[in-house]
C-alpha positions as YAML, in Angstrom:
chain: A
units: angstrom
residues:
- id: 1
  name: UNK
  ca: [49.55, -91.37, 26.51]
- id: 2
  name: UNK
  ca: [47.67, -94.29, 28.14]
- id: 3
  name: UNK
  ca: [50.67, -96.67, 27.81]
- id: 4
  name: UNK
  ca: [53.71, -94.98, 29.04]
- id: 5
  name: UNK
  ca: [56.29, -96.96, 26.79]
- id: 6
  name: UNK
  ca: [58.59, -95.55, 24.36]
- id: 7
  name: UNK
  ca: [56.75, -97.02, 21.50]
- id: 8
  name: UNK
  ca: [53.66, -94.94, 22.09]
- id: 9
  name: UNK
  ca: [55.54, -92.05, 21.91]
- id: 10
  name: UNK
  ca: [57.80, -92.78, 19.25]
- id: 11
  name: UNK
  ca: [56.28, -90.26, 16.75]
- id: 12
  name: UNK
  ca: [55.72, -87.41, 19.23]
- id: 13
  name: UNK
  ca: [58.18, -84.72, 19.48]
- id: 14
  name: UNK
  ca: [60.16, -84.17, 22.19]
- id: 15
  name: UNK
  ca: [60.00, -80.56, 22.10]
- id: 16
  name: UNK
  ca: [56.97, -78.25, 22.08]
- id: 17
  name: UNK
  ca: [57.75, -75.54, 19.22]
- id: 18
  name: UNK
  ca: [55.53, -72.44, 19.38]
- id: 19
  name: UNK
  ca: [56.01, -69.74, 16.53]
- id: 20
  name: UNK
  ca: [54.13, -66.11, 16.56]
- id: 21
  name: UNK
  ca: [54.02, -63.41, 14.80]
- id: 22
  name: UNK
  ca: [53.91, -60.58, 17.37]
- id: 23
  name: UNK
  ca: [52.79, -57.66, 15.07]
- id: 24
  name: UNK
  ca: [49.85, -59.44, 13.37]
- id: 25
  name: UNK
  ca: [48.33, -61.75, 15.72]
- id: 26
  name: UNK
  ca: [47.83, -65.26, 15.86]
- id: 27
  name: UNK
  ca: [44.47, -65.90, 14.39]
- id: 28
  name: UNK
  ca: [42.93, -65.14, 10.93]
- id: 29
  name: UNK
  ca: [43.86, -64.60, 7.49]
- id: 30
  name: UNK
  ca: [47.07, -64.18, 6.00]
- id: 31
  name: UNK
  ca: [49.50, -61.29, 5.99]
- id: 32
  name: UNK
  ca: [49.05, -58.55, 3.32]
- id: 33
  name: UNK
  ca: [52.17, -56.56, 3.06]
- id: 34
  name: UNK
  ca: [53.75, -53.94, 0.40]
- id: 35
  name: UNK
  ca: [57.33, -54.64, -0.97]
- id: 36
  name: UNK
  ca: [59.73, -53.27, 1.95]
- id: 37
  name: UNK
  ca: [56.91, -54.37, 4.73]
- id: 38
  name: UNK
  ca: [58.44, -56.63, 7.61]
- id: 39
  name: UNK
  ca: [57.41, -58.81, 10.31]
- id: 40
  name: UNK
  ca: [58.93, -59.68, 13.61]
- id: 41
  name: UNK
  ca: [58.65, -63.62, 14.08]
- id: 42
  name: UNK
  ca: [59.39, -65.09, 17.75]
- id: 43
  name: UNK
  ca: [60.10, -68.93, 18.30]
- id: 44
  name: UNK
  ca: [59.81, -70.84, 21.78]
- id: 45
  name: UNK
  ca: [60.77, -74.27, 22.40]
- id: 46
  name: UNK
  ca: [60.32, -76.05, 25.87]
- id: 47
  name: UNK
  ca: [61.20, -79.72, 26.16]
- id: 48
  name: UNK
  ca: [58.29, -82.40, 26.90]
- id: 49
  name: UNK
  ca: [57.73, -83.68, 30.60]
- id: 50
  name: UNK
  ca: [58.04, -87.00, 29.26]
- id: 51
  name: UNK
  ca: [61.81, -86.68, 28.35]
- id: 52
  name: UNK
  ca: [64.13, -88.11, 30.69]
- id: 53
  name: UNK
  ca: [66.54, -85.41, 32.86]
- id: 54
  name: UNK
  ca: [69.90, -87.04, 31.81]
- id: 55
  name: UNK
  ca: [68.85, -86.90, 28.27]
- id: 56
  name: UNK
  ca: [67.60, -82.91, 28.59]
- id: 57
  name: UNK
  ca: [71.32, -82.60, 30.06]
- id: 58
  name: UNK
  ca: [72.78, -83.77, 26.95]
- id: 59
  name: UNK
  ca: [70.38, -82.09, 24.28]
- id: 60
  name: UNK
  ca: [71.94, -79.46, 21.96]
- id: 61
  name: UNK
  ca: [69.04, -77.23, 20.53]
- id: 62
  name: UNK
  ca: [69.23, -75.11, 17.36]
- id: 63
  name: UNK
  ca: [65.95, -72.65, 16.70]
- id: 64
  name: UNK
  ca: [65.81, -71.53, 13.32]
- id: 65
  name: UNK
  ca: [63.42, -69.22, 11.13]
- id: 66
  name: UNK
  ca: [62.24, -70.52, 7.67]
- id: 67
  name: UNK
  ca: [60.77, -68.62, 4.82]
- id: 68
  name: UNK
  ca: [60.20, -69.93, 1.43]
- id: 69
  name: UNK
  ca: [58.28, -68.59, -1.79]
- id: 70
  name: UNK
  ca: [55.19, -70.51, -2.59]
- id: 71
  name: UNK
  ca: [55.25, -71.90, -5.94]
- id: 72
  name: UNK
  ca: [58.66, -71.14, -6.54]
- id: 73
  name: UNK
  ca: [59.08, -73.35, -9.47]
- id: 74
  name: UNK
  ca: [56.73, -71.49, -11.41]
- id: 75
  name: UNK
  ca: [57.90, -69.28, -14.33]
- id: 76
  name: UNK
  ca: [55.32, -66.82, -13.70]
- id: 77
  name: UNK
  ca: [57.90, -64.40, -12.17]
- id: 78
  name: UNK
  ca: [58.71, -61.39, -13.89]
- id: 79
  name: UNK
  ca: [62.21, -61.11, -15.37]
- id: 80
  name: UNK
  ca: [62.83, -58.29, -13.17]
- id: 81
  name: UNK
  ca: [62.09, -60.44, -10.06]
- id: 82
  name: UNK
  ca: [64.10, -63.74, -11.54]
- id: 83
  name: UNK
  ca: [67.19, -64.25, -9.71]
- id: 84
  name: UNK
  ca: [66.55, -61.18, -7.19]
- id: 85
  name: UNK
  ca: [66.66, -61.61, -3.51]
- id: 86
  name: UNK
  ca: [62.79, -61.66, -2.32]
- id: 87
  name: UNK
  ca: [63.22, -61.43, 1.43]
- id: 88
  name: UNK
  ca: [66.03, -60.82, 3.79]
- id: 89
  name: UNK
  ca: [66.18, -61.51, 7.75]
- id: 90
  name: UNK
  ca: [67.23, -58.98, 9.95]
- id: 91
  name: UNK
  ca: [69.23, -60.75, 13.01]
- id: 92
  name: UNK
  ca: [70.54, -64.08, 13.68]
- id: 93
  name: UNK
  ca: [68.72, -66.56, 11.46]
- id: 94
  name: UNK
  ca: [69.26, -69.52, 13.87]
- id: 95
  name: UNK
  ca: [70.44, -69.74, 17.39]
- id: 96
  name: UNK
  ca: [72.19, -72.34, 19.15]
- id: 97
  name: UNK
  ca: [71.76, -73.14, 23.30]
- id: 98
  name: UNK
  ca: [71.23, -75.99, 25.48]
- id: 99
  name: UNK
  ca: [67.86, -77.60, 26.18]
- id: 100
  name: UNK
  ca: [68.20, -76.55, 30.03]
- id: 101
  name: UNK
  ca: [68.42, -72.77, 28.65]
- id: 102
  name: UNK
  ca: [65.43, -70.74, 28.00]
- id: 103
  name: UNK
  ca: [64.89, -71.49, 24.52]
- id: 104
  name: UNK
  ca: [63.48, -68.20, 22.74]
- id: 105
  name: UNK
  ca: [64.53, -66.24, 19.75]
- id: 106
  name: UNK
  ca: [63.46, -63.85, 17.67]
- id: 107
  name: UNK
  ca: [64.23, -62.16, 14.22]
- id: 108
  name: UNK
  ca: [62.51, -59.57, 11.58]
- id: 109
  name: UNK
  ca: [62.08, -60.50, 8.03]
- id: 110
  name: UNK
  ca: [61.64, -57.80, 5.24]
- id: 111
  name: UNK
  ca: [60.04, -58.60, 1.93]
- id: 112
  name: UNK
  ca: [61.68, -56.94, -0.93]
- id: 113
  name: UNK
  ca: [59.66, -58.34, -3.85]
- id: 114
  name: UNK
  ca: [56.49, -59.09, -4.75]
- id: 115
  name: UNK
  ca: [54.93, -62.87, -4.02]
- id: 116
  name: UNK
  ca: [53.49, -65.20, -1.72]
- id: 117
  name: UNK
  ca: [55.70, -66.71, 1.13]
- id: 118
  name: UNK
  ca: [55.31, -69.24, 3.95]
- id: 119
  name: UNK
  ca: [57.27, -68.15, 7.29]
- id: 120
  name: UNK
  ca: [57.76, -70.63, 10.12]
- id: 121
  name: UNK
  ca: [60.61, -71.86, 12.54]
- id: 122
  name: UNK
  ca: [61.81, -74.98, 13.61]
- id: 123
  name: UNK
  ca: [63.93, -76.77, 16.44]
- id: 124
  name: UNK
  ca: [66.87, -79.05, 15.37]
- id: 125
  name: UNK
  ca: [68.12, -81.25, 18.29]
- id: 126
  name: UNK
  ca: [70.95, -83.29, 18.76]
- id: 127
  name: UNK
  ca: [72.90, -84.92, 21.60]
- id: 128
  name: UNK
  ca: [76.23, -83.79, 22.66]
- id: 129
  name: UNK
  ca: [78.92, -85.51, 20.64]
- id: 130
  name: UNK
  ca: [76.51, -87.05, 17.82]
- id: 131
  name: UNK
  ca: [76.52, -85.98, 14.40]
- id: 132
  name: UNK
  ca: [72.55, -86.95, 14.19]
- id: 133
  name: UNK
  ca: [70.00, -84.50, 14.01]
- id: 134
  name: UNK
  ca: [66.27, -84.44, 14.27]
- id: 135
  name: UNK
  ca: [64.24, -81.37, 12.71]
- id: 136
  name: UNK
  ca: [60.78, -80.36, 14.45]
- id: 137
  name: UNK
  ca: [58.89, -77.74, 13.10]
- id: 138
  name: UNK
  ca: [56.23, -75.31, 14.42]
- id: 139
  name: UNK
  ca: [52.70, -76.89, 13.92]
- id: 140
  name: UNK
  ca: [51.95, -73.44, 12.00]
- id: 141
  name: UNK
  ca: [53.01, -71.31, 9.31]
- id: 142
  name: UNK
  ca: [52.04, -67.83, 8.24]
- id: 143
  name: UNK
  ca: [51.33, -67.09, 4.53]
- id: 144
  name: UNK
  ca: [52.56, -63.97, 3.71]
- id: 145
  name: UNK
  ca: [51.35, -62.16, 0.48]
- id: 146
  name: UNK
  ca: [53.79, -58.97, -0.98]
- id: 147
  name: UNK
  ca: [52.09, -56.93, -3.49]
- id: 148
  name: UNK
  ca: [52.50, -53.50, -4.94]
- id: 149
  name: UNK
  ca: [49.81, -51.20, -3.88]
- id: 150
  name: UNK
  ca: [48.28, -48.75, -6.09]
- id: 151
  name: UNK
  ca: [49.32, -44.83, -4.86]
- id: 152
  name: UNK
  ca: [46.20, -42.55, -4.94]
...
């Protein structure tokens, strides 16, 4: 930031993207759930102060939640779990808005099958009238382990 030129910012995100899991907290270890368990995921974005106001007024933003199974190419899944839906989002997966609006979104994700999953969010930005889009990911993701627990 010592040189206020475009070149010094070329790889800096024009948005700050924050994701949190209100029910499990920010710090610490991975989340452990049983099949049928769920999390509420929140994402909030804000435009960096160095982005010119005339650019901000033309920006379209899409906040989107993401989840993927770790080692999804691994053949360790049981025949019963292969091809089955492992998780579902409850609520809107993505939300479109202008950059001058309040950029917040939340949804719940329910895990239906055992496995290890990574959950995060991103912001996709484009200028009005453009087909070019940039994706900026939140700097953190939460690892969620879903396993059947023995009943006593």
